[in-house]
């Protein structure tokens, strides 16, 4: 489960990568955590949303949505045709070894900017997660869906029903990720929500 990601890029790189006319003035960069605002890209351009859907059955925001059950959960059914991209330069995952957790910064080699598959309700966004690709499977059993540049426009195409794009949330066998692991600085380190 992804509970922290990073966006470190220049605004002009964002506009070029996602074919935008501009980016919001309050663009937030650095490490992004649940309830932080983050930039999203939809069919009509860029916008800011808080990361995490508010739900009445849990006090914590719903930051991730499992790809395998998206079309079965009442929470996500109304959002399946409100798809967006969430730009990132890295994401973080914690590998457990007994009671110790090791923070991993996960990136795509030679690619400074990529996009997660997201769902939005207009104010909040959640990231779609899937099974991990082999290169990081030893770290965690889930990962955010990272869309190829060819699939990004297809994912946010408002003319396409979710059933036409559902195949995009499967793990990409062509995706190679790299993890840089930090030594733990304290006995307790890890996800924001345990």
Coordinates of N, CA, C and O in Angstrom, one line a residue:
X1 N 0.9 -1.2 0.0 CA 0.0 0.0 0.0 C 0.9 1.2 0.0 O 1.9 1.3 0.7
X2 N 0.6 2.1 -0.8 CA 1.4 3.4 -1.0 C 0.8 4.4 0.0 O -0.3 4.8 -0.1
X3 N 1.6 4.9 1.0 CA 1.1 5.9 1.9 C 2.0 7.2 1.9 O 1.8 8.0 2.7
X4 N 2.9 7.2 0.9 CA 3.7 8.4 0.8 C 4.3 8.4 -0.6 O 4.8 7.4 -1.1
X5 N 4.3 9.5 -1.3 CA 5.0 9.6 -2.6 C 5.7 11.0 -2.7 O 5.5 11.8 -1.8
X6 N 6.4 11.2 -3.8 CA 7.2 12.4 -3.9 C 6.9 13.0 -5.3 O 6.7 12.3 -6.3
X7 N 6.9 14.3 -5.3 CA 6.9 15.0 -6.6 C 7.9 16.1 -6.5 O 7.8 17.1 -5.7
X8 N 9.0 15.9 -7.2 CA 10.1 16.9 -7.4 C 10.3 17.1 -8.8 O 10.9 16.3 -9.5
X9 N 9.8 18.2 -9.3 CA 9.9 18.5 -10.8 C 9.7 20.0 -11.0 O 9.2 20.7 -10.1
X10 N 10.1 20.5 -12.1 CA 9.8 21.9 -12.5 C 8.5 21.9 -13.1 O 8.0 21.0 -13.8
X11 N 7.7 23.0 -12.9 CA 6.4 23.2 -13.5 C 6.4 23.0 -15.0 O 5.5 22.4 -15.6
X12 N 7.5 23.5 -15.7 CA 7.5 23.3 -17.1 C 7.7 21.9 -17.6 O 7.2 21.4 -18.6
X13 N 8.3 21.0 -16.7 CA 8.4 19.6 -17.0 C 7.1 18.9 -16.9 O 6.7 18.1 -17.7
X14 N 6.3 19.4 -15.9 CA 4.9 18.9 -15.7 C 4.0 19.2 -16.9 O 3.3 18.3 -17.4
X15 N 4.1 20.5 -17.3 CA 3.3 20.9 -18.4 C 3.6 20.1 -19.7 O 2.8 19.7 -20.5
X16 N 4.9 19.9 -19.9 CA 5.4 19.2 -21.1 C 5.0 17.7 -21.1 O 4.5 17.2 -22.0
X17 N 5.2 17.1 -19.9 CA 5.0 15.7 -19.8 C 3.5 15.3 -19.9 O 3.2 14.3 -20.5
X18 N 2.7 16.2 -19.4 CA 1.2 15.8 -19.4 C 0.4 16.7 -20.3 O -0.8 16.8 -20.3
X19 N 1.1 17.5 -21.2 CA 0.5 18.3 -22.3 C -0.6 19.2 -21.6 O -1.7 19.3 -22.0
X20 N -0.1 20.0 -20.6 CA -0.9 20.9 -19.9 C -0.7 22.4 -20.4 O 0.4 22.7 -20.8
X21 N -1.7 23.2 -20.2 CA -1.6 24.6 -20.5 C -0.8 25.3 -19.4 O -0.3 26.4 -19.5
X22 N -0.9 24.8 -18.2 CA -0.3 25.4 -17.0 C -0.6 24.5 -15.8 O -1.2 23.5 -15.9
X23 N 0.0 24.8 -14.7 CA -0.2 24.1 -13.4 C -0.7 25.0 -12.4 O -0.5 26.3 -12.5
X24 N -1.4 24.5 -11.4 CA -2.0 25.4 -10.3 C -0.9 26.2 -9.6 O 0.2 25.7 -9.4
X25 N -1.2 27.4 -9.2 CA -0.3 28.3 -8.5 C 0.2 27.6 -7.2 O 1.4 27.8 -6.8
X26 N -0.6 26.9 -6.5 CA -0.3 26.3 -5.2 C 0.3 24.9 -5.4 O 0.1 24.0 -4.5
X27 N 1.0 24.6 -6.5 CA 1.6 23.3 -6.7 C 2.5 23.0 -5.5 O 3.4 23.7 -5.1
X28 N 2.3 21.8 -4.9 CA 3.0 21.3 -3.8 C 4.0 20.3 -4.3 O 3.6 19.4 -5.0
X29 N 5.2 20.4 -3.8 CA 6.3 19.5 -4.2 C 6.9 18.9 -2.9 O 6.6 19.3 -1.8
X30 N 7.8 17.9 -3.1 CA 8.4 17.2 -2.0 C 7.6 15.9 -1.7 O 7.0 15.4 -2.5
X31 N 7.8 15.5 -0.4 CA 7.1 14.3 0.0 C 5.6 14.6 0.3 O 5.3 15.5 1.0
X32 N 4.7 13.8 -0.3 CA 3.3 14.0 -0.2 C 2.7 12.9 0.6 O 2.9 11.7 0.3
X33 N 1.9 13.3 1.7 CA 1.3 12.3 2.6 C -0.2 12.4 2.5 O -0.7 13.4 2.0
X34 N -0.9 11.4 3.1 CA -2.3 11.5 3.1 C -2.8 12.8 3.7 O -2.3 13.3 4.6
X35 N -3.9 13.3 3.1 CA -4.6 14.6 3.4 C -3.8 15.8 2.8 O -4.4 16.9 2.9
X36 N -2.6 15.6 2.3 CA -1.9 16.7 1.6 C -2.6 17.0 0.3 O -3.2 16.0 -0.3
X37 N -2.6 18.2 -0.2 CA -3.0 18.5 -1.6 C -1.9 18.0 -2.5 O -0.7 18.0 -2.3
X38 N -2.4 17.5 -3.7 CA -1.5 17.0 -4.7 C -2.1 17.4 -6.1 O -3.3 17.6 -6.2
X39 N -1.2 17.6 -7.1 CA -1.7 17.9 -8.4 C -2.2 16.6 -9.1 O -1.7 15.5 -8.9
X40 N -3.3 16.8 -9.8 CA -3.9 15.7 -10.5 C -4.2 16.2 -12.0 O -4.2 17.4 -12.2
X41 N -4.3 15.3 -12.9 CA -4.5 15.6 -14.3 C -5.7 14.9 -14.8 O -5.8 13.6 -14.6
X42 N -6.7 15.6 -15.3 CA -7.9 15.0 -15.8 C -8.0 15.4 -17.3 O -7.2 16.0 -17.9
X43 N -9.1 15.0 -17.9 CA -9.3 15.3 -19.3 C -9.4 16.8 -19.6 O -9.1 17.2 -20.8
X44 N -9.7 17.6 -18.6 CA -9.8 19.1 -18.8 C -8.6 19.9 -18.3 O -8.6 21.1 -18.1
X45 N -7.5 19.2 -17.9 CA -6.3 19.9 -17.4 C -6.0 19.5 -16.0 O -6.4 18.4 -15.5
X46 N -5.2 20.3 -15.3 CA -4.7 20.0 -14.0 C -5.6 20.6 -12.9 O -6.2 21.6 -13.2
X47 N -5.5 20.0 -11.8 CA -6.3 20.5 -10.6 C -5.7 20.0 -9.3 O -4.9 19.0 -9.4
X48 N -6.0 20.6 -8.2 CA -5.5 20.1 -6.9 C -6.6 19.4 -6.2 O -7.7 19.8 -6.1
X49 N -6.2 18.2 -5.6 CA -7.1 17.5 -4.7 C -6.4 17.1 -3.5 O -5.1 17.0 -3.5
X50 N -7.1 16.8 -2.4 CA -6.5 16.2 -1.2 C -6.4 14.7 -1.4 O -7.3 14.1 -2.0
X51 N -5.3 14.2 -1.0 CA -5.1 12.7 -1.1 C -5.8 12.0 0.0 O -5.5 12.2 1.2
X52 N -6.8 11.2 -0.4 CA -7.6 10.4 0.6 C -9.1 10.8 0.5 O -9.4 11.9 0.7
X53 N -9.9 9.8 0.2 CA -11.3 10.0 0.2 C -11.9 9.9 1.6 O -11.5 9.1 2.4
X54 N -12.8 10.8 1.9 CA -13.5 10.8 3.2 C -14.6 9.8 3.1 O -15.4 9.8 2.1
X55 N -14.7 8.9 4.0 CA -15.8 7.9 4.1 C -16.4 7.9 5.5 O -15.7 8.2 6.4
X56 N -17.7 7.7 5.5 CA -18.3 7.8 6.8 C -18.1 6.5 7.7 O -18.4 6.5 8.9
X57 N -17.6 5.5 7.2 CA -17.3 4.2 7.9 C -15.9 4.1 8.5 O -15.6 3.1 9.1
X58 N -15.1 5.1 8.3 CA -13.7 5.1 8.8 C -13.2 6.5 9.0 O -13.5 7.4 8.2
X59 N -12.5 6.7 10.1 CA -12.0 8.1 10.5 C -10.8 8.4 9.6 O -10.5 9.6 9.5
X60 N -10.1 7.4 9.1 CA -8.9 7.6 8.3 C -9.4 7.8 6.8 O -10.3 7.1 6.3
X61 N -8.7 8.7 6.1 CA -9.0 8.8 4.6 C -8.6 7.5 3.9 O -7.6 6.9 4.2
X62 N -9.4 7.2 2.8 CA -9.1 6.1 2.0 C -8.1 6.5 0.9 O -8.5 7.2 -0.1
X63 N -6.9 6.1 1.1 CA -5.8 6.6 0.2 C -5.5 5.7 -1.0 O -4.9 6.1 -1.9
X64 N -5.9 4.5 -0.9 CA -5.7 3.5 -1.9 C -7.0 2.7 -2.2 O -7.8 2.5 -1.4
X65 N -7.0 2.2 -3.5 CA -8.2 1.4 -3.9 C -7.6 0.2 -4.7 O -6.8 0.4 -5.6
X66 N -8.0 -0.9 -4.2 CA -7.5 -2.2 -4.9 C -8.0 -2.3 -6.3 O -9.3 -2.4 -6.5
X67 N -7.2 -2.5 -7.3 CA -7.6 -2.6 -8.7 C -8.5 -3.8 -8.8 O -9.5 -3.7 -9.6
X68 N -8.3 -4.9 -8.1 CA -9.0 -6.1 -8.3 C -10.5 -6.0 -7.9 O -11.4 -6.8 -8.3
X69 N -10.8 -5.0 -7.0 CA -12.2 -4.9 -6.5 C -12.8 -3.6 -6.8 O -13.9 -3.3 -6.2
X70 N -12.2 -2.8 -7.6 CA -12.8 -1.4 -7.9 C -14.2 -1.5 -8.4 O -15.0 -0.7 -7.9
X71 N -14.6 -2.4 -9.2 CA -15.9 -2.4 -9.8 C -16.9 -3.3 -8.9 O -18.0 -3.5 -9.3
X72 N -16.4 -3.6 -7.7 CA -17.3 -4.3 -6.8 C -17.6 -3.6 -5.5 O -18.5 -3.9 -4.8
X73 N -16.9 -2.5 -5.2 CA -17.0 -1.7 -4.0 C -17.9 -0.5 -4.2 O -17.6 0.3 -5.1
X74 N -18.9 -0.4 -3.3 CA -19.8 0.8 -3.4 C -19.1 2.1 -3.3 O -19.5 3.1 -3.9
X75 N -18.0 2.2 -2.6 CA -17.3 3.4 -2.5 C -16.7 3.9 -3.8 O -16.7 5.1 -4.1
X76 N -16.3 2.9 -4.6 CA -15.6 3.3 -5.9 C -16.4 3.3 -7.1 O -16.1 3.9 -8.1
X77 N -17.5 2.6 -7.1 CA -18.4 2.5 -8.3 C -18.8 3.9 -8.8 O -18.7 4.1 -10.0
X78 N -19.1 4.9 -8.0 CA -19.5 6.2 -8.6 C -18.3 6.9 -9.2 O -18.4 7.9 -9.9
X79 N -17.0 6.5 -8.9 CA -15.8 7.2 -9.3 C -15.2 6.5 -10.5 O -14.2 7.1 -11.0
X80 N -15.7 5.4 -11.0 CA -15.0 4.7 -12.0 C -14.8 5.5 -13.3 O -13.9 5.2 -14.1
X81 N -15.7 6.4 -13.6 CA -15.6 7.2 -14.7 C -15.2 8.6 -14.4 O -15.3 9.6 -15.2
X82 N -14.6 8.8 -13.2 CA -13.9 10.1 -12.8 C -12.5 9.8 -12.5 O -12.0 9.9 -11.4
X83 N -11.8 9.4 -13.6 CA -10.4 8.9 -13.5 C -9.5 10.1 -13.7 O -9.8 11.0 -14.4
X84 N -8.3 10.0 -13.0 CA -7.3 11.1 -13.2 C -5.9 10.4 -13.1 O -5.7 9.3 -12.8
X85 N -4.9 11.3 -13.4 CA -3.5 10.9 -13.2 C -3.0 11.7 -12.0 O -3.4 12.8 -11.7
X86 N -2.1 11.0 -11.3 CA -1.4 11.7 -10.2 C 0.1 11.6 -10.4 O 0.7 10.6 -10.3
X87 N 0.6 12.8 -10.9 CA 2.1 12.8 -11.2 C 3.0 12.6 -10.0 O 2.6 13.0 -8.9
X88 N 4.1 11.9 -10.2 CA 5.0 11.6 -9.1 C 6.4 11.4 -9.7 O 6.6 11.1 -10.9
X89 N 7.4 11.6 -8.8 CA 8.8 11.3 -9.2 C 9.3 10.1 -8.5 O 10.4 9.6 -8.9
X90 N 8.6 9.7 -7.4 CA 9.0 8.5 -6.7 C 7.8 8.2 -5.7 O 7.0 9.0 -5.5
X91 N 7.9 7.0 -5.2 CA 7.0 6.6 -4.1 C 7.8 5.8 -3.1 O 8.9 5.4 -3.3
X92 N 7.2 5.8 -1.9 CA 7.9 5.1 -0.8 C 7.1 3.9 -0.3 O 5.9 3.9 -0.2
X93 N 7.9 2.9 0.1 CA 7.3 1.7 0.7 C 8.2 1.2 1.7 O 9.5 1.4 1.6
X94 N 7.7 0.6 2.7 CA 8.5 0.1 3.8 C 8.6 -1.5 3.8 O 7.5 -2.1 3.8
X95 N 9.8 -1.9 3.8 CA 10.0 -3.4 3.9 C 10.2 -3.8 5.3 O 10.9 -3.2 6.1
X96 N 9.5 -4.8 5.7 CA 9.5 -5.3 7.1 C 10.6 -6.4 7.2 O 10.7 -7.3 6.4
X97 N 11.3 -6.3 8.3 CA 12.2 -7.4 8.7 C 12.0 -7.6 10.2 O 12.6 -6.8 11.0
X98 N 11.2 -8.5 10.6 CA 10.8 -8.6 12.0 C 10.0 -7.4 12.4 O 9.0 -7.1 11.7
X99 N 10.4 -6.7 13.4 CA 9.7 -5.5 13.9 C 10.3 -4.2 13.3 O 9.8 -3.1 13.5
X100 N 11.4 -4.4 12.5 CA 12.1 -3.2 11.9 C 11.5 -3.0 10.5 O 11.3 -3.9 9.8
X101 N 11.4 -1.7 10.2 CA 10.9 -1.3 8.8 C 12.0 -0.5 8.1 O 12.6 0.3 8.8
X102 N 12.2 -0.8 6.9 CA 13.2 -0.1 6.1 C 12.5 0.7 5.0 O 11.7 0.1 4.2
X103 N 12.7 2.0 5.0 CA 12.1 2.8 4.0 C 12.8 2.7 2.7 O 14.0 2.8 2.6
X104 N 12.0 2.5 1.6 CA 12.5 2.4 0.2 C 11.9 3.5 -0.6 O 10.7 3.7 -0.7
X105 N 12.8 4.2 -1.3 CA 12.4 5.2 -2.3 C 12.4 4.5 -3.6 O 13.4 4.0 -4.1
X106 N 11.2 4.4 -4.3 CA 11.1 3.6 -5.5 C 10.9 4.5 -6.7 O 10.0 5.4 -6.7
X107 N 11.7 4.3 -7.7 CA 11.7 5.1 -8.9 C 11.7 4.3 -10.1 O 11.9 3.0 -10.1
X108 N 11.5 4.9 -11.3 CA 11.7 4.3 -12.6 C 13.0 4.8 -13.1 O 13.2 6.0 -13.3
X109 N 14.0 3.9 -13.3 CA 15.3 4.4 -13.8 C 15.2 5.2 -15.1 O 14.4 4.9 -16.0
X110 N 15.9 6.3 -15.1 CA 16.0 7.2 -16.3 C 14.6 7.8 -16.6 O 14.4 8.3 -17.8
X111 N 13.7 7.9 -15.7 CA 12.4 8.6 -15.9 C 12.2 9.4 -14.6 O 12.0 8.9 -13.6
X112 N 12.2 10.7 -14.8 CA 12.1 11.6 -13.7 C 10.7 11.9 -13.3 O 10.4 12.4 -12.2
X113 N 9.7 11.6 -14.1 CA 8.3 11.9 -13.8 C 7.4 10.8 -14.4 O 7.7 10.4 -15.6
X114 N 6.5 10.3 -13.7 CA 5.5 9.3 -14.2 C 4.2 9.6 -13.5 O 4.0 10.6 -12.8
X115 N 3.2 8.7 -13.8 CA 1.8 9.0 -13.3 C 1.2 7.7 -12.7 O 1.3 6.7 -13.3
X116 N 0.5 7.9 -11.5 CA -0.3 6.9 -11.0 C -1.7 7.0 -11.5 O -2.1 8.1 -11.9
X117 N -2.4 5.9 -11.5 CA -3.8 5.9 -11.9 C -4.6 6.3 -10.6 O -4.4 5.7 -9.5
X118 N -5.5 7.3 -10.8 CA -6.2 7.8 -9.6 C -7.7 7.9 -9.9 O -8.1 7.8 -11.1
X119 N -8.5 7.9 -8.9 CA -9.9 8.2 -9.0 C -10.2 9.4 -8.1 O -9.7 9.6 -7.0
X120 N -11.1 10.3 -8.6 CA -11.4 11.5 -7.9 C -12.9 11.7 -7.7 O -13.7 11.3 -8.6
X121 N -13.3 12.3 -6.6 CA -14.7 12.7 -6.4 C -14.8 14.2 -6.6 O -15.9 14.8 -6.3
X122 N -13.8 14.9 -7.1 CA -13.8 16.3 -7.4 C -13.1 17.1 -6.3 O -12.6 18.2 -6.6
X123 N -13.0 16.6 -5.1 CA -12.3 17.2 -4.0 C -11.1 16.4 -3.5 O -10.1 16.9 -3.0
X124 N -11.3 15.1 -3.6 CA -10.3 14.1 -3.0 C -9.9 13.1 -4.1 O -10.7 12.8 -5.0
X125 N -8.7 12.5 -3.9 CA -8.2 11.5 -4.9 C -7.7 10.3 -4.1 O -7.3 10.5 -3.0
X126 N -7.9 9.2 -4.7 CA -7.3 7.9 -4.2 C -6.5 7.3 -5.3 O -6.8 7.4 -6.4
X127 N -5.4 6.6 -4.9 CA -4.6 5.9 -5.8 C -5.0 4.5 -6.0 O -5.3 3.8 -5.0
X128 N -5.0 4.0 -7.2 CA -5.3 2.6 -7.5 C -4.1 1.8 -7.3 O -3.0 2.2 -7.8
X129 N -4.2 0.6 -6.6 CA -3.1 -0.2 -6.4 C -3.3 -1.6 -7.0 O -4.4 -2.0 -7.3
X130 N -2.2 -2.3 -7.3 CA -2.2 -3.6 -7.9 C -1.1 -4.5 -7.3 O -0.4 -4.0 -6.4
X131 N -1.0 -5.7 -7.8 CA 0.1 -6.6 -7.4 C 1.4 -6.0 -7.8 O 1.5 -5.3 -8.8
X132 N 2.5 -6.2 -7.0 CA 3.8 -5.6 -7.4 C 4.4 -6.2 -8.6 O 4.2 -7.4 -8.9
X133 N 5.2 -5.5 -9.3 CA 6.0 -6.0 -10.4 C 7.2 -6.8 -9.7 O 7.6 -6.5 -8.6
X134 N 7.8 -7.8 -10.4 CA 8.8 -8.6 -9.8 C 10.0 -7.8 -9.2 O 10.6 -8.2 -8.2
X135 N 10.4 -6.7 -9.8 CA 11.6 -6.0 -9.3 C 11.4 -5.4 -7.9 O 12.4 -5.1 -7.3
X136 N 10.2 -5.3 -7.4 CA 10.0 -4.8 -6.0 C 9.1 -5.7 -5.2 O 8.7 -5.3 -4.1
X137 N 8.8 -6.8 -5.7 CA 7.9 -7.7 -4.9 C 8.4 -8.1 -3.6 O 7.6 -8.4 -2.7
X138 N 9.7 -8.1 -3.4 CA 10.3 -8.5 -2.1 C 10.1 -7.4 -1.0 O 10.2 -7.6 0.2
X139 N 9.7 -6.2 -1.4 CA 9.5 -5.1 -0.5 C 8.1 -5.0 0.0 O 7.9 -4.9 1.3
X140 N 7.1 -5.2 -0.8 CA 5.7 -5.1 -0.4 C 4.8 -5.8 -1.3 O 5.1 -6.0 -2.5
X141 N 3.6 -6.2 -0.9 CA 2.7 -7.0 -1.7 C 1.8 -6.2 -2.6 O 1.0 -6.8 -3.3
X142 N 1.9 -4.9 -2.5 CA 1.1 -4.0 -3.3 C 1.9 -2.9 -3.8 O 3.0 -2.6 -3.3
X143 N 1.5 -2.2 -4.9 CA 2.1 -1.0 -5.4 C 1.1 -0.2 -6.1 O 0.0 -0.7 -6.6
X144 N 1.3 1.1 -6.3 CA 0.4 1.9 -7.0 C 0.5 1.6 -8.5 O 1.5 1.2 -9.0
X145 N -0.6 1.7 -9.2 CA -0.7 1.4 -10.6 C 0.1 2.6 -11.3 O -0.3 3.8 -11.1
X146 N 1.1 2.3 -12.0 CA 1.9 3.3 -12.8 C 1.6 3.1 -14.2 O 1.9 2.0 -14.8
X147 N 1.0 4.1 -14.8 CA 0.6 4.0 -16.2 C 1.7 4.4 -17.2 O 2.5 5.3 -16.9
X148 N 1.8 3.7 -18.3 CA 2.8 4.1 -19.3 C 2.3 5.4 -19.9 O 1.2 5.7 -19.9
X149 N 3.3 6.1 -20.6 CA 2.9 7.3 -21.2 C 1.8 7.1 -22.3 O 1.0 8.0 -22.5
X150 N 1.9 6.0 -22.9 CA 0.9 5.7 -24.0 C -0.5 5.5 -23.4 O -1.5 5.8 -24.0
X151 N -0.6 5.0 -22.1 CA -1.9 4.7 -21.5 C -2.5 5.8 -20.7 O -3.6 5.7 -20.3
X152 N -1.7 6.8 -20.4 CA -2.2 7.9 -19.6 C -3.4 8.6 -20.2 O -4.4 8.8 -19.5
X153 N -3.4 9.0 -21.4 CA -4.5 9.6 -22.1 C -5.7 8.7 -22.1 O -6.9 9.1 -22.0
X154 N -5.5 7.4 -22.3 CA -6.6 6.5 -22.4 C -7.3 6.4 -21.0 O -8.5 6.4 -21.0
X155 N -6.5 6.4 -19.9 CA -7.1 6.3 -18.6 C -8.0 7.5 -18.3 O -9.0 7.3 -17.7
X156 N -7.6 8.7 -18.7 CA -8.4 9.8 -18.4 C -9.4 10.2 -19.4 O -10.1 11.2 -19.3
X157 N -9.5 9.4 -20.5 CA -10.5 9.7 -21.6 C -11.9 9.6 -21.1 O -12.4 8.5 -20.8
X158 N -12.6 10.7 -21.0 CA -14.0 10.7 -20.4 C -15.0 10.0 -21.3 O -16.1 9.6 -20.9
X159 N -14.6 9.8 -22.6 CA -15.5 9.1 -23.5 C -15.5 7.5 -23.3 O -16.3 6.8 -23.9
X160 N -14.5 7.1 -22.6 CA -14.3 5.6 -22.4 C -14.9 5.2 -21.1 O -14.6 5.8 -20.0
X161 N -15.7 4.2 -21.1 CA -16.3 3.6 -19.9 C -15.1 2.9 -19.1 O -14.2 2.4 -19.7
X162 N -15.3 2.7 -17.8 CA -14.3 2.0 -17.0 C -14.0 0.7 -17.6 O -12.8 0.2 -17.6
X163 N -15.0 -0.1 -18.0 CA -14.7 -1.4 -18.5 C -13.8 -1.4 -19.7 O -13.1 -2.4 -20.0
X164 N -13.7 -0.3 -20.5 CA -12.8 -0.2 -21.6 C -11.4 0.1 -21.2 O -10.5 -0.1 -22.0
X165 N -11.2 0.5 -19.9 CA -9.8 0.8 -19.5 C -9.4 0.0 -18.3 O -8.2 0.1 -17.8
X166 N -10.2 -1.0 -17.9 CA -9.9 -1.8 -16.7 C -8.6 -2.6 -16.8 O -7.9 -2.8 -15.8
X167 N -8.3 -2.9 -18.0 CA -7.0 -3.7 -18.3 C -5.8 -2.9 -17.9 O -4.7 -3.4 -17.7
X168 N -5.9 -1.6 -17.8 CA -4.7 -0.7 -17.5 C -4.3 -0.8 -16.1 O -3.2 -0.3 -15.8
X169 N -5.1 -1.3 -15.2 CA -4.7 -1.4 -13.8 C -4.1 -2.7 -13.4 O -3.9 -3.0 -12.2
X170 N -3.8 -3.5 -14.4 CA -3.1 -4.8 -14.2 C -1.6 -4.4 -14.0 O -1.1 -3.4 -14.6
X171 N -0.8 -5.2 -13.3 CA 0.6 -5.0 -13.2 C 1.3 -5.0 -14.6 O 1.0 -5.9 -15.4
X172 N 2.1 -4.0 -14.8 CA 2.8 -3.9 -16.1 C 4.1 -4.8 -16.1 O 5.0 -4.6 -15.3
X173 N 4.1 -5.9 -16.9 CA 5.2 -6.8 -16.9 C 6.5 -6.1 -17.5 O 7.6 -6.6 -17.2
X174 N 6.3 -5.0 -18.2 CA 7.5 -4.3 -18.8 C 8.1 -3.3 -17.9 O 9.1 -2.7 -18.2
X175 N 7.5 -3.1 -16.7 CA 7.9 -2.0 -15.8 C 9.0 -2.5 -14.9 O 8.9 -3.5 -14.1
X176 N 10.2 -1.8 -14.9 CA 11.3 -2.1 -14.0 C 11.4 -0.9 -13.1 O 11.5 0.2 -13.5
X177 N 11.4 -1.2 -11.8 CA 11.5 -0.2 -10.7 C 12.8 -0.4 -10.0 O 13.3 -1.6 -9.9
X178 N 13.3 0.6 -9.4 CA 14.5 0.6 -8.6 C 14.2 1.1 -7.2 O 13.5 2.1 -7.0
X179 N 14.7 0.4 -6.2 CA 14.4 0.8 -4.8 C 15.7 1.1 -4.1 O 16.7 0.4 -4.2
X180 N 15.8 2.3 -3.5 CA 16.9 2.7 -2.7 C 16.5 2.7 -1.2 O 15.6 3.4 -0.8
X181 N 17.1 1.8 -0.5 CA 16.6 1.6 0.9 C 17.5 2.4 1.9 O 18.7 2.4 1.8
X182 N 16.8 3.0 2.9 CA 17.4 3.7 4.0 C 17.5 2.8 5.2 O 16.6 2.0 5.4
X183 N 18.6 2.9 5.9 CA 18.7 2.2 7.2 C 17.7 2.9 8.2 O 17.6 4.1 8.1
X184 N 17.0 2.2 9.0 CA 16.1 2.8 9.9 C 16.8 3.7 10.9 O 17.8 3.3 11.5
X185 N 16.2 4.9 11.2 CA 16.8 5.8 12.2 C 16.3 5.6 13.6 O 16.8 6.1 14.5
X186 N 15.2 4.8 13.7 CA 14.6 4.6 15.0 C 13.9 3.2 14.9 O 13.7 2.7 13.9
X187 N 13.6 2.6 16.1 CA 13.0 1.3 16.1 C 11.6 1.3 15.4 O 11.2 0.3 14.9
X188 N 10.9 2.5 15.3 CA 9.6 2.5 14.8 C 9.6 3.5 13.6 O 9.7 4.7 13.8
X189 N 9.4 2.9 12.4 CA 9.4 3.7 11.2 C 8.5 3.1 10.2 O 8.5 1.9 10.1
X190 N 7.7 3.8 9.5 CA 6.8 3.1 8.5 C 5.7 3.9 8.0 O 5.7 5.1 8.1
X191 N 4.6 3.2 7.6 CA 3.5 3.8 7.0 C 2.8 4.7 8.0 O 2.8 4.5 9.2
X192 N 2.2 5.8 7.5 CA 1.4 6.7 8.3 C 0.3 6.0 9.0 O 0.0 6.3 10.2
X193 N -0.4 5.1 8.3 CA -1.6 4.4 8.9 C -1.2 3.0 9.1 O -1.1 2.2 8.1
X194 N -1.1 2.5 10.3 CA -0.8 1.1 10.6 C -2.1 0.4 11.1 O -2.9 1.0 11.7

